[in-house]
Amino acid sequence: DWCPLSPTGAQTTQLLVEPPWRPAVLWDRVTLTCQGSGTAGATTWYKDGHSWWQERQEHFTVTESGTYTCDRPGSGLSLPMTVSNARLVLQAPAQELLEGDTVTLRCRR
């Protein structure tokens, strides 16, 4: 199950990735989804720190490598998500991990 690690009642913008692995890789046909308060149409996406006018909707399929964040009115800016074009990548599950958690890593090429 996915659950945000934020104080109870806090409104935070969450950037979700599908398939749920970090770092995300372009050749996985990655979909990013921005979750937060307010209307989906008010989502502002940033790529490599610059406002990305092409994408106003709540989710989209990534076509370029880079570092993405999203902003929703009322809940603010998400944490960044990097989408890599690496040919060899070591991935971990995308959910938040805590010290002591058992993790399955995967090496892909």
PDB file of C-alpha atoms in Angstrom:
ATOM      1  CA  ASP A   1       0.000   0.000   0.000  1.00  0.00           C
ATOM      2  CA  TRP A   2       1.128   3.522  -0.751  1.00  0.00           C
ATOM      3  CA  CYS A   3       0.898   5.948   2.119  1.00  0.00           C
ATOM      4  CA  PRO A   4       2.318   9.451   2.478  1.00  0.00           C
ATOM      5  CA  LEU A   5       4.764   9.955   5.323  1.00  0.00           C
ATOM      6  CA  SER A   6       3.500  13.318   6.501  1.00  0.00           C
ATOM      7  CA  PRO A   7       1.966  14.583   9.741  1.00  0.00           C
ATOM      8  CA  THR A   8      -1.679  13.655  10.219  1.00  0.00           C
ATOM      9  CA  GLY A   9      -3.903  16.175   8.477  1.00  0.00           C
ATOM     10  CA  ALA A  10      -1.043  17.834   6.590  1.00  0.00           C
ATOM     11  CA  GLN A  11      -1.790  18.636   2.963  1.00  0.00           C
ATOM     12  CA  THR A  12       1.214  17.733   0.846  1.00  0.00           C
ATOM     13  CA  THR A  13       1.579  17.306  -2.888  1.00  0.00           C
ATOM     14  CA  GLN A  14       2.649  13.754  -3.777  1.00  0.00           C
ATOM     15  CA  LEU A  15       4.364  12.797  -7.030  1.00  0.00           C
ATOM     16  CA  LEU A  16       3.619   9.142  -7.811  1.00  0.00           C
ATOM     17  CA  VAL A  17       5.418   7.028 -10.391  1.00  0.00           C
ATOM     18  CA  GLU A  18       4.215   4.002 -12.368  1.00  0.00           C
ATOM     19  CA  PRO A  19       5.826   1.481 -12.585  1.00  0.00           C
ATOM     20  CA  PRO A  20       6.678   2.093  -8.901  1.00  0.00           C
ATOM     21  CA  TRP A  21      10.501   1.980  -9.006  1.00  0.00           C
ATOM     22  CA  ARG A  22      13.246   4.557  -8.362  1.00  0.00           C
ATOM     23  CA  PRO A  23      15.104   5.741 -10.254  1.00  0.00           C
ATOM     24  CA  ALA A  24      12.492   5.701 -12.987  1.00  0.00           C
ATOM     25  CA  VAL A  25      13.818   4.894 -16.459  1.00  0.00           C
ATOM     26  CA  LEU A  26      12.523   6.333 -19.707  1.00  0.00           C
ATOM     27  CA  TRP A  27      12.287   2.940 -21.438  1.00  0.00           C
ATOM     28  CA  ASP A  28       9.679   1.775 -18.868  1.00  0.00           C
ATOM     29  CA  ARG A  29       7.024   4.116 -20.300  1.00  0.00           C
ATOM     30  CA  VAL A  30       6.856   5.995 -17.010  1.00  0.00           C
ATOM     31  CA  THR A  31       3.643   7.738 -15.959  1.00  0.00           C
ATOM     32  CA  LEU A  32       3.832  10.508 -13.361  1.00  0.00           C
ATOM     33  CA  THR A  33       0.766  11.470 -11.314  1.00  0.00           C
ATOM     34  CA  CYS A  34       0.430  14.577  -9.165  1.00  0.00           C
ATOM     35  CA  GLN A  35      -1.803  14.200  -6.122  1.00  0.00           C
ATOM     36  CA  GLY A  36      -2.856  17.081  -3.916  1.00  0.00           C
ATOM     37  CA  SER A  37      -5.711  19.349  -2.992  1.00  0.00           C
ATOM     38  CA  GLY A  38      -7.398  21.614  -5.515  1.00  0.00           C
ATOM     39  CA  THR A  39      -8.439  20.821  -9.069  1.00  0.00           C
ATOM     40  CA  ALA A  40      -6.344  18.619 -11.354  1.00  0.00           C
ATOM     41  CA  GLY A  41      -6.403  21.261 -14.096  1.00  0.00           C
ATOM     42  CA  ALA A  42      -4.516  23.628 -11.811  1.00  0.00           C
ATOM     43  CA  THR A  43      -1.443  21.353 -11.738  1.00  0.00           C
ATOM     44  CA  THR A  44       1.818  23.041 -12.744  1.00  0.00           C
ATOM     45  CA  TRP A  45       4.651  20.733 -13.807  1.00  0.00           C
ATOM     46  CA  TYR A  46       8.342  21.595 -13.687  1.00  0.00           C
ATOM     47  CA  LYS A  47      11.088  19.835 -15.613  1.00  0.00           C
ATOM     48  CA  ASP A  48      14.690  20.487 -14.546  1.00  0.00           C
ATOM     49  CA  GLY A  49      13.499  23.508 -12.565  1.00  0.00           C
ATOM     50  CA  HIS A  50      11.621  25.184 -15.417  1.00  0.00           C
ATOM     51  CA  SER A  51       7.851  25.518 -15.729  1.00  0.00           C
ATOM     52  CA  TRP A  52       6.674  23.009 -18.280  1.00  0.00           C
ATOM     53  CA  TRP A  53       3.690  24.505 -20.060  1.00  0.00           C
ATOM     54  CA  GLN A  54       2.918  21.443 -22.227  1.00  0.00           C
ATOM     55  CA  GLU A  55       1.443  19.454 -19.352  1.00  0.00           C
ATOM     56  CA  ARG A  56      -1.438  20.842 -17.293  1.00  0.00           C
ATOM     57  CA  GLN A  57      -3.216  17.597 -16.430  1.00  0.00           C
ATOM     58  CA  GLU A  58      -2.842  15.492 -13.305  1.00  0.00           C
ATOM     59  CA  HIS A  59      -0.825  12.728 -14.995  1.00  0.00           C
ATOM     60  CA  PHE A  60       1.147  12.092 -18.175  1.00  0.00           C
ATOM     61  CA  THR A  61       3.587   9.669 -19.773  1.00  0.00           C
ATOM     62  CA  VAL A  62       7.172  10.924 -19.685  1.00  0.00           C
ATOM     63  CA  THR A  63       8.919  11.261 -23.055  1.00  0.00           C
ATOM     64  CA  GLU A  64      12.164  12.964 -21.944  1.00  0.00           C
ATOM     65  CA  SER A  65      14.641  12.190 -19.185  1.00  0.00           C
ATOM     66  CA  GLY A  66      14.969  14.843 -16.491  1.00  0.00           C
ATOM     67  CA  THR A  67      13.924  15.802 -12.979  1.00  0.00           C
ATOM     68  CA  TYR A  68      10.208  16.478 -12.547  1.00  0.00           C
ATOM     69  CA  THR A  69       8.243  18.192  -9.797  1.00  0.00           C
ATOM     70  CA  CYS A  70       4.629  19.280  -9.666  1.00  0.00           C
ATOM     71  CA  ASP A  71       2.789  22.064  -7.873  1.00  0.00           C
ATOM     72  CA  ARG A  72      -0.823  22.052  -6.728  1.00  0.00           C
ATOM     73  CA  PRO A  73      -2.600  25.055  -5.221  1.00  0.00           C
ATOM     74  CA  GLY A  74      -3.247  24.451  -1.536  1.00  0.00           C
ATOM     75  CA  SER A  75      -0.657  21.706  -1.067  1.00  0.00           C
ATOM     76  CA  GLY A  76       2.474  23.153  -2.685  1.00  0.00           C
ATOM     77  CA  LEU A  77       5.440  21.633  -4.473  1.00  0.00           C
ATOM     78  CA  SER A  78       6.130  17.894  -4.571  1.00  0.00           C
ATOM     79  CA  LEU A  79       9.448  16.215  -3.951  1.00  0.00           C
ATOM     80  CA  PRO A  80      11.417  15.753  -7.197  1.00  0.00           C
ATOM     81  CA  MET A  81      11.296  12.602  -9.328  1.00  0.00           C
ATOM     82  CA  THR A  82      14.206  11.828 -11.643  1.00  0.00           C
ATOM     83  CA  VAL A  83      13.571   9.908 -14.866  1.00  0.00           C
ATOM     84  CA  SER A  84      16.818   8.518 -16.241  1.00  0.00           C
ATOM     85  CA  ASN A  85      17.803   7.310 -19.682  1.00  0.00           C
ATOM     86  CA  ALA A  86      20.525   5.039 -18.259  1.00  0.00           C
ATOM     87  CA  ARG A  87      21.084   1.704 -20.007  1.00  0.00           C
ATOM     88  CA  LEU A  88      21.943  -0.091 -16.746  1.00  0.00           C
ATOM     89  CA  VAL A  89      20.074   0.796 -13.576  1.00  0.00           C
ATOM     90  CA  LEU A  90      19.742  -0.455  -9.988  1.00  0.00           C
ATOM     91  CA  GLN A  91      16.187   0.174  -8.835  1.00  0.00           C
ATOM     92  CA  ALA A  92      14.458   0.174  -5.451  1.00  0.00           C
ATOM     93  CA  PRO A  93      10.713   0.332  -4.715  1.00  0.00           C
ATOM     94  CA  ALA A  94       9.380   3.868  -5.090  1.00  0.00           C
ATOM     95  CA  GLN A  95       7.636   4.016  -1.713  1.00  0.00           C
ATOM     96  CA  GLU A  96       9.300   5.702   1.232  1.00  0.00           C
ATOM     97  CA  LEU A  97      11.710   3.355   3.006  1.00  0.00           C
ATOM     98  CA  LEU A  98      12.817   3.393   6.620  1.00  0.00           C
ATOM     99  CA  GLU A  99      15.998   2.075   8.194  1.00  0.00           C
ATOM    100  CA  GLY A 100      15.545  -1.622   8.909  1.00  0.00           C
ATOM    101  CA  ASP A 101      13.052  -2.230   6.097  1.00  0.00           C
ATOM    102  CA  THR A 102      13.667  -5.288   3.917  1.00  0.00           C
ATOM    103  CA  VAL A 103      14.027  -4.149   0.310  1.00  0.00           C
ATOM    104  CA  THR A 104      14.155  -6.016  -2.981  1.00  0.00           C
ATOM    105  CA  LEU A 105      16.458  -4.276  -5.445  1.00  0.00           C
ATOM    106  CA  ARG A 106      16.517  -5.025  -9.146  1.00  0.00           C
ATOM    107  CA  CYS A 107      19.312  -4.560 -11.648  1.00  0.00           C
ATOM    108  CA  ARG A 108      18.059  -3.945 -15.165  1.00  0.00           C
ATOM    109  CA  ARG A 109      19.571  -3.301 -18.547  1.00  0.00           C
TER     110      ARG A 109
END
